Amino acid sequence: MMAAVAVIALVISLQGGSSGASTESVAGSVPQHNGGHLGGSDTSNQSVSTAGRSGSGPQPVTEVDKTFLVKVRQAGLWEIPAGRLAQSNSSNEVVKRAGLHLIDGHSKLDQLVREDAKILGVGLPDEATAEQQGWVNQLKNAHGAEFDRLFANLLRASHGKIFATIGEVRASTQNDLIRRHARQANQTVLDHLEVLEDTGLVDSKTFKEVEADVAPK
């Protein structure tokens, strides 16, 4: 009888020791595994959350990223004046509405592009291109129906071309600020495309011009 009790006690003791060792082994391995995983996750999150910020240094900015910011800046430098001209040189309420959309959308984009360019250390121009300035001069010298048609087609062609560029930049950039900027620019340009088309004044040759410009080379 005493021998049986001793054997049972020995078995219980061995089982308890085995269970304790197993638990200790699992407990020791889980923190080590999770600690490594969470540490990597924290580092990744930190990289994403501080990307492009001056306190921890910007992510790499490619030449395509820089060119994109410059183009957004230059677009605002001529399209905001064009939108203002629509208020004074047109008697068409739909054209005036499109002009107001240009003023509002590009004013917001211009503020954003100057902020992002400062963070990323990208220099921006203070003038539109010579071609864009030429378009503004054409609009200044036009009035009434002539202005309306010129406005709708110049702006629709310009927005159609930059719309394709925005998609390419958003698809390829590794920079979080550029991604954010491309998303905002995409929404703004899409709105402008629609209000310009709503004028009913965009010619078929304008669409063909854009098609030829954005077609794969």
PDB file of C-alpha atoms in Angstrom:
ATOM      1  CA  MET A   1       0.000   0.000   0.000  1.00  0.00           C
ATOM      2  CA  MET A   2       2.727   2.422   0.987  1.00  0.00           C
ATOM      3  CA  ALA A   3       4.644   1.513  -2.190  1.00  0.00           C
ATOM      4  CA  ALA A   4       1.634   2.337  -4.380  1.00  0.00           C
ATOM      5  CA  VAL A   5       1.222   5.756  -2.715  1.00  0.00           C
ATOM      6  CA  ALA A   6       4.910   6.482  -3.267  1.00  0.00           C
ATOM      7  CA  VAL A   7       4.669   5.585  -6.965  1.00  0.00           C
ATOM      8  CA  ILE A   8       1.600   7.828  -7.436  1.00  0.00           C
ATOM      9  CA  ALA A   9       3.362  10.710  -5.687  1.00  0.00           C
ATOM     10  CA  LEU A  10       6.408  10.245  -7.883  1.00  0.00           C
ATOM     11  CA  VAL A  11       4.278  10.298 -11.076  1.00  0.00           C
ATOM     12  CA  ILE A  12       2.446  13.482  -9.972  1.00  0.00           C
ATOM     13  CA  SER A  13       5.765  15.107  -9.162  1.00  0.00           C
ATOM     14  CA  LEU A  14       7.220  14.244 -12.566  1.00  0.00           C
ATOM     15  CA  GLN A  15       4.093  15.509 -14.375  1.00  0.00           C
ATOM     16  CA  GLY A  16       4.167  18.797 -12.457  1.00  0.00           C
ATOM     17  CA  GLY A  17       7.838  19.302 -13.286  1.00  0.00           C
ATOM     18  CA  SER A  18       7.249  18.563 -16.971  1.00  0.00           C
ATOM     19  CA  SER A  19       4.278  20.949 -17.127  1.00  0.00           C
ATOM     20  CA  GLY A  20       6.245  23.688 -15.389  1.00  0.00           C
ATOM     21  CA  ALA A  21       9.157  23.281 -17.784  1.00  0.00           C
ATOM     22  CA  SER A  22       6.811  23.358 -20.779  1.00  0.00           C
ATOM     23  CA  THR A  23       5.040  26.479 -19.518  1.00  0.00           C
ATOM     24  CA  GLU A  24       8.348  28.203 -18.791  1.00  0.00           C
ATOM     25  CA  SER A  25       9.570  27.327 -22.275  1.00  0.00           C
ATOM     26  CA  VAL A  26       6.451  28.759 -23.971  1.00  0.00           C
ATOM     27  CA  ALA A  27       6.373  31.798 -21.725  1.00  0.00           C
ATOM     28  CA  GLY A  28       9.985  32.476 -22.494  1.00  0.00           C
ATOM     29  CA  SER A  29       9.571  32.088 -26.247  1.00  0.00           C
ATOM     30  CA  VAL A  30       6.420  34.211 -26.709  1.00  0.00           C
ATOM     31  CA  PRO A  31       7.796  37.500 -25.357  1.00  0.00           C
ATOM     32  CA  GLN A  32      10.955  37.015 -27.382  1.00  0.00           C
ATOM     33  CA  HIS A  33       8.960  36.408 -30.589  1.00  0.00           C
ATOM     34  CA  ASN A  34       6.404  39.161 -29.953  1.00  0.00           C
ATOM     35  CA  GLY A  35       9.060  41.548 -28.839  1.00  0.00           C
ATOM     36  CA  GLY A  36      10.900  41.107 -32.116  1.00  0.00           C
ATOM     37  CA  HIS A  37       7.702  41.406 -34.144  1.00  0.00           C
ATOM     38  CA  LEU A  38       6.375  44.460 -32.328  1.00  0.00           C
ATOM     39  CA  GLY A  39       9.732  46.100 -32.403  1.00  0.00           C
ATOM     40  CA  GLY A  40       9.804  45.765 -36.183  1.00  0.00           C
ATOM     41  CA  SER A  41       6.232  47.008 -36.406  1.00  0.00           C
ATOM     42  CA  ASP A  42       6.979  50.024 -34.228  1.00  0.00           C
ATOM     43  CA  THR A  43       9.960  50.930 -36.350  1.00  0.00           C
ATOM     44  CA  SER A  44       7.875  50.636 -39.515  1.00  0.00           C
ATOM     45  CA  ASN A  45       5.073  52.766 -38.072  1.00  0.00           C
ATOM     46  CA  GLN A  46       7.539  55.374 -36.931  1.00  0.00           C
ATOM     47  CA  SER A  47       9.048  55.487 -40.404  1.00  0.00           C
ATOM     48  CA  VAL A  48       5.640  56.004 -41.980  1.00  0.00           C
ATOM     49  CA  SER A  49       4.385  58.540 -39.459  1.00  0.00           C
ATOM     50  CA  THR A  50       7.500  60.713 -39.620  1.00  0.00           C
ATOM     51  CA  ALA A  51       8.109  60.405 -43.354  1.00  0.00           C
ATOM     52  CA  GLY A  52       8.926  63.713 -44.954  1.00  0.00           C
ATOM     53  CA  ARG A  53       8.948  65.576 -41.654  1.00  0.00           C
ATOM     54  CA  SER A  54      11.849  67.871 -40.940  1.00  0.00           C
ATOM     55  CA  GLY A  55      12.350  66.515 -37.425  1.00  0.00           C
ATOM     56  CA  SER A  56      13.440  63.062 -38.574  1.00  0.00           C
ATOM     57  CA  GLY A  57      14.493  63.767 -42.149  1.00  0.00           C
ATOM     58  CA  PRO A  58      12.552  63.324 -45.381  1.00  0.00           C
ATOM     59  CA  GLN A  59      12.159  60.175 -47.406  1.00  0.00           C
ATOM     60  CA  PRO A  60      13.991  60.152 -50.741  1.00  0.00           C
ATOM     61  CA  VAL A  61      12.460  62.520 -53.302  1.00  0.00           C
ATOM     62  CA  THR A  62      12.918  61.509 -56.938  1.00  0.00           C
ATOM     63  CA  GLU A  63      13.206  63.847 -59.891  1.00  0.00           C
ATOM     64  CA  VAL A  64       9.695  62.772 -60.904  1.00  0.00           C
ATOM     65  CA  ASP A  65       8.417  63.820 -57.455  1.00  0.00           C
ATOM     66  CA  LYS A  66      10.130  67.203 -57.759  1.00  0.00           C
ATOM     67  CA  THR A  67       8.806  67.798 -61.260  1.00  0.00           C
ATOM     68  CA  PHE A  68       5.314  66.934 -60.064  1.00  0.00           C
ATOM     69  CA  LEU A  69       5.427  69.558 -57.306  1.00  0.00           C
ATOM     70  CA  VAL A  70       6.770  72.164 -59.756  1.00  0.00           C
ATOM     71  CA  LYS A  71       3.956  71.414 -62.218  1.00  0.00           C
ATOM     72  CA  VAL A  72       1.297  71.706 -59.535  1.00  0.00           C
ATOM     73  CA  ARG A  73       2.740  75.063 -58.489  1.00  0.00           C
ATOM     74  CA  GLN A  74       2.880  76.342 -62.065  1.00  0.00           C
ATOM     75  CA  ALA A  75      -0.676  75.171 -62.737  1.00  0.00           C
ATOM     76  CA  GLY A  76      -1.950  77.337 -59.906  1.00  0.00           C
ATOM     77  CA  LEU A  77       0.073  80.326 -61.100  1.00  0.00           C
ATOM     78  CA  TRP A  78      -1.920  80.552 -64.324  1.00  0.00           C
ATOM     79  CA  GLU A  79      -5.200  78.802 -63.568  1.00  0.00           C
ATOM     80  CA  ILE A  80      -6.082  81.019 -60.613  1.00  0.00           C
ATOM     81  CA  PRO A  81      -5.739  84.156 -62.820  1.00  0.00           C
ATOM     82  CA  ALA A  82      -7.729  82.328 -65.524  1.00  0.00           C
ATOM     83  CA  GLY A  83     -10.501  81.634 -63.031  1.00  0.00           C
ATOM     84  CA  ARG A  84     -10.579  85.303 -62.042  1.00  0.00           C
ATOM     85  CA  LEU A  85     -10.787  86.355 -65.677  1.00  0.00           C
ATOM     86  CA  ALA A  86     -13.836  84.136 -66.067  1.00  0.00           C
ATOM     87  CA  GLN A  87     -15.613  86.349 -63.539  1.00  0.00           C
ATOM     88  CA  SER A  88     -14.911  89.527 -65.497  1.00  0.00           C
ATOM     89  CA  ASN A  89     -14.679  88.480 -69.152  1.00  0.00           C
ATOM     90  CA  SER A  90     -17.587  86.027 -69.348  1.00  0.00           C
ATOM     91  CA  SER A  91     -21.337  86.476 -69.120  1.00  0.00           C
ATOM     92  CA  ASN A  92     -21.935  82.711 -69.014  1.00  0.00           C
ATOM     93  CA  GLU A  93     -22.830  81.591 -65.492  1.00  0.00           C
ATOM     94  CA  VAL A  94     -21.613  78.039 -66.109  1.00  0.00           C
ATOM     95  CA  VAL A  95     -18.216  79.366 -67.226  1.00  0.00           C
ATOM     96  CA  LYS A  96     -18.073  81.640 -64.194  1.00  0.00           C
ATOM     97  CA  ARG A  97     -18.854  78.667 -61.973  1.00  0.00           C
ATOM     98  CA  ALA A  98     -16.000  76.713 -63.540  1.00  0.00           C
ATOM     99  CA  GLY A  99     -13.742  79.701 -62.900  1.00  0.00           C
ATOM    100  CA  LEU A 100     -14.683  79.752 -59.224  1.00  0.00           C
ATOM    101  CA  HIS A 101     -13.829  76.060 -58.956  1.00  0.00           C
ATOM    102  CA  LEU A 102     -10.397  76.806 -60.431  1.00  0.00           C
ATOM    103  CA  ILE A 103      -9.768  79.602 -57.956  1.00  0.00           C
ATOM    104  CA  ASP A 104     -10.844  77.570 -54.943  1.00  0.00           C
ATOM    105  CA  GLY A 105      -9.181  74.288 -55.921  1.00  0.00           C
ATOM    106  CA  HIS A 106      -5.835  75.696 -56.966  1.00  0.00           C
ATOM    107  CA  SER A 107      -5.650  78.088 -54.013  1.00  0.00           C
ATOM    108  CA  LYS A 108      -5.830  75.088 -51.692  1.00  0.00           C
ATOM    109  CA  LEU A 109      -3.406  73.047 -53.790  1.00  0.00           C
ATOM    110  CA  ASP A 110      -0.974  75.951 -53.940  1.00  0.00           C
ATOM    111  CA  GLN A 111      -0.899  76.216 -50.156  1.00  0.00           C
ATOM    112  CA  LEU A 112      -0.339  72.465 -49.875  1.00  0.00           C
ATOM    113  CA  VAL A 113       2.397  72.371 -52.509  1.00  0.00           C
ATOM    114  CA  ARG A 114       4.328  75.169 -50.818  1.00  0.00           C
ATOM    115  CA  GLU A 115       4.098  73.390 -47.460  1.00  0.00           C
ATOM    116  CA  ASP A 116       5.197  70.030 -48.880  1.00  0.00           C
ATOM    117  CA  ALA A 117       7.987  71.551 -50.957  1.00  0.00           C
ATOM    118  CA  LYS A 118       9.380  73.249 -47.862  1.00  0.00           C
ATOM    119  CA  ILE A 119       9.343  69.981 -45.909  1.00  0.00           C
ATOM    120  CA  LEU A 120      10.951  68.044 -48.752  1.00  0.00           C
ATOM    121  CA  GLY A 121      13.472  70.750 -49.674  1.00  0.00           C
ATOM    122  CA  VAL A 122      12.165  71.226 -53.222  1.00  0.00           C
ATOM    123  CA  GLY A 123      12.522  74.620 -54.876  1.00  0.00           C
ATOM    124  CA  LEU A 124       9.385  76.043 -56.517  1.00  0.00           C
ATOM    125  CA  PRO A 125       9.020  78.648 -59.270  1.00  0.00           C
ATOM    126  CA  ASP A 126       7.327  82.008 -58.725  1.00  0.00           C
ATOM    127  CA  GLU A 127       6.101  82.274 -62.316  1.00  0.00           C
ATOM    128  CA  ALA A 128       4.058  80.163 -64.682  1.00  0.00           C
ATOM    129  CA  THR A 129       5.775  78.894 -67.802  1.00  0.00           C
ATOM    130  CA  ALA A 130       6.042  81.163 -70.846  1.00  0.00           C
ATOM    131  CA  GLU A 131       3.382  79.053 -72.571  1.00  0.00           C
ATOM    132  CA  GLN A 132       1.016  79.345 -69.612  1.00  0.00           C
ATOM    133  CA  GLN A 133       1.538  83.101 -69.427  1.00  0.00           C
ATOM    134  CA  GLY A 134       0.681  83.219 -73.132  1.00  0.00           C
ATOM    135  CA  TRP A 135      -2.611  81.459 -72.418  1.00  0.00           C
ATOM    136  CA  VAL A 136      -3.468  84.011 -69.739  1.00  0.00           C
ATOM    137  CA  ASN A 137      -2.741  86.837 -72.180  1.00  0.00           C
ATOM    138  CA  GLN A 138      -5.049  85.221 -74.747  1.00  0.00           C
ATOM    139  CA  LEU A 139      -7.805  85.079 -72.162  1.00  0.00           C
ATOM    140  CA  LYS A 140      -7.247  88.697 -71.136  1.00  0.00           C
ATOM    141  CA  ASN A 141      -7.855  89.804 -74.715  1.00  0.00           C
ATOM    142  CA  ALA A 142     -11.020  87.724 -75.200  1.00  0.00           C
ATOM    143  CA  HIS A 143     -14.569  88.507 -74.093  1.00  0.00           C
ATOM    144  CA  GLY A 144     -18.016  86.988 -74.254  1.00  0.00           C
ATOM    145  CA  ALA A 145     -18.508  83.838 -76.332  1.00  0.00           C
ATOM    146  CA  GLU A 146     -14.934  83.988 -77.632  1.00  0.00           C
ATOM    147  CA  PHE A 147     -13.593  83.972 -74.078  1.00  0.00           C
ATOM    148  CA  ASP A 148     -15.901  81.145 -73.039  1.00  0.00           C
ATOM    149  CA  ARG A 149     -14.774  78.788 -75.786  1.00  0.00           C
ATOM    150  CA  LEU A 150     -11.097  79.654 -75.364  1.00  0.00           C
ATOM    151  CA  PHE A 151     -11.326  79.264 -71.583  1.00  0.00           C
ATOM    152  CA  ALA A 152     -13.089  75.885 -71.735  1.00  0.00           C
ATOM    153  CA  ASN A 153     -10.678  74.381 -74.260  1.00  0.00           C
ATOM    154  CA  LEU A 154      -7.390  75.741 -72.891  1.00  0.00           C
ATOM    155  CA  LEU A 155      -8.230  74.642 -69.366  1.00  0.00           C
ATOM    156  CA  ARG A 156      -9.700  71.269 -70.381  1.00  0.00           C
ATOM    157  CA  ALA A 157      -6.584  70.406 -72.386  1.00  0.00           C
ATOM    158  CA  SER A 158      -4.267  71.415 -69.549  1.00  0.00           C
ATOM    159  CA  HIS A 159      -6.207  69.490 -66.918  1.00  0.00           C
ATOM    160  CA  GLY A 160      -6.471  66.392 -69.085  1.00  0.00           C
ATOM    161  CA  LYS A 161      -2.711  66.210 -69.518  1.00  0.00           C
ATOM    162  CA  ILE A 162      -1.847  66.761 -65.848  1.00  0.00           C
ATOM    163  CA  PHE A 163      -4.546  64.260 -64.800  1.00  0.00           C
ATOM    164  CA  ALA A 164      -2.620  61.469 -66.521  1.00  0.00           C
ATOM    165  CA  THR A 165       0.631  62.618 -64.897  1.00  0.00           C
ATOM    166  CA  ILE A 166      -0.913  62.542 -61.429  1.00  0.00           C
ATOM    167  CA  GLY A 167      -1.842  58.877 -61.879  1.00  0.00           C
ATOM    168  CA  GLU A 168       1.693  57.961 -62.881  1.00  0.00           C
ATOM    169  CA  VAL A 169       3.202  59.819 -59.923  1.00  0.00           C
ATOM    170  CA  ARG A 170       0.780  58.283 -57.427  1.00  0.00           C
ATOM    171  CA  ALA A 171       1.478  54.795 -58.761  1.00  0.00           C
ATOM    172  CA  SER A 172       5.271  55.054 -58.570  1.00  0.00           C
ATOM    173  CA  THR A 173       6.289  57.417 -55.757  1.00  0.00           C
ATOM    174  CA  GLN A 174       7.745  56.041 -52.536  1.00  0.00           C
ATOM    175  CA  ASN A 175       7.241  59.304 -50.670  1.00  0.00           C
ATOM    176  CA  ASP A 176       4.244  59.558 -48.333  1.00  0.00           C
ATOM    177  CA  LEU A 177       3.861  63.322 -48.718  1.00  0.00           C
ATOM    178  CA  ILE A 178       3.876  63.024 -52.500  1.00  0.00           C
ATOM    179  CA  ARG A 179       1.221  60.298 -52.258  1.00  0.00           C
ATOM    180  CA  ARG A 180      -0.967  62.580 -50.155  1.00  0.00           C
ATOM    181  CA  HIS A 181      -0.386  65.451 -52.538  1.00  0.00           C
ATOM    182  CA  ALA A 182      -1.185  63.341 -55.588  1.00  0.00           C
ATOM    183  CA  ARG A 183      -4.436  62.190 -53.981  1.00  0.00           C
ATOM    184  CA  GLN A 184      -5.514  65.778 -53.316  1.00  0.00           C
ATOM    185  CA  ALA A 185      -4.428  66.916 -56.775  1.00  0.00           C
ATOM    186  CA  ASN A 186      -6.345  64.042 -58.347  1.00  0.00           C
ATOM    187  CA  GLN A 187      -9.571  65.050 -56.593  1.00  0.00           C
ATOM    188  CA  THR A 188      -9.114  68.711 -57.513  1.00  0.00           C
ATOM    189  CA  VAL A 189      -8.292  68.104 -61.170  1.00  0.00           C
ATOM    190  CA  LEU A 190     -11.175  65.657 -61.560  1.00  0.00           C
ATOM    191  CA  ASP A 191     -13.565  68.294 -60.225  1.00  0.00           C
ATOM    192  CA  HIS A 192     -12.168  70.839 -62.691  1.00  0.00           C
ATOM    193  CA  LEU A 193     -12.451  68.438 -65.609  1.00  0.00           C
ATOM    194  CA  GLU A 194     -16.122  67.946 -64.820  1.00  0.00           C
ATOM    195  CA  VAL A 195     -17.053  71.622 -64.424  1.00  0.00           C
ATOM    196  CA  LEU A 196     -15.197  72.492 -67.638  1.00  0.00           C
ATOM    197  CA  GLU A 197     -17.024  69.737 -69.509  1.00  0.00           C
ATOM    198  CA  ASP A 198     -20.304  70.992 -68.018  1.00  0.00           C
ATOM    199  CA  THR A 199     -19.878  74.198 -70.042  1.00  0.00           C
ATOM    200  CA  GLY A 200     -20.630  72.185 -73.193  1.00  0.00           C
ATOM    201  CA  LEU A 201     -17.935  74.161 -75.002  1.00  0.00           C
ATOM    202  CA  VAL A 202     -15.064  71.651 -75.133  1.00  0.00           C
ATOM    203  CA  ASP A 203     -14.262  70.764 -78.748  1.00  0.00           C
ATOM    204  CA  SER A 204     -13.542  67.251 -79.980  1.00  0.00           C
ATOM    205  CA  LYS A 205     -10.107  68.378 -81.147  1.00  0.00           C
ATOM    206  CA  THR A 206      -9.247  69.201 -77.522  1.00  0.00           C
ATOM    207  CA  PHE A 207      -9.925  65.612 -76.490  1.00  0.00           C
ATOM    208  CA  LYS A 208      -7.844  64.382 -79.424  1.00  0.00           C
ATOM    209  CA  GLU A 209      -5.000  66.685 -78.381  1.00  0.00           C
ATOM    210  CA  VAL A 210      -5.028  65.243 -74.869  1.00  0.00           C
ATOM    211  CA  GLU A 211      -5.257  61.700 -76.212  1.00  0.00           C
ATOM    212  CA  ALA A 212      -2.198  62.236 -78.380  1.00  0.00           C
ATOM    213  CA  ASP A 213      -0.270  63.708 -75.449  1.00  0.00           C
ATOM    214  CA  VAL A 214      -1.025  60.946 -72.913  1.00  0.00           C
ATOM    215  CA  ALA A 215      -0.882  57.971 -75.285  1.00  0.00           C
ATOM    216  CA  PRO A 216       1.942  55.504 -74.492  1.00  0.00           C
ATOM    217  CA  LYS A 217       5.067  56.464 -76.373  1.00  0.00           C
TER     218      LYS A 217
END
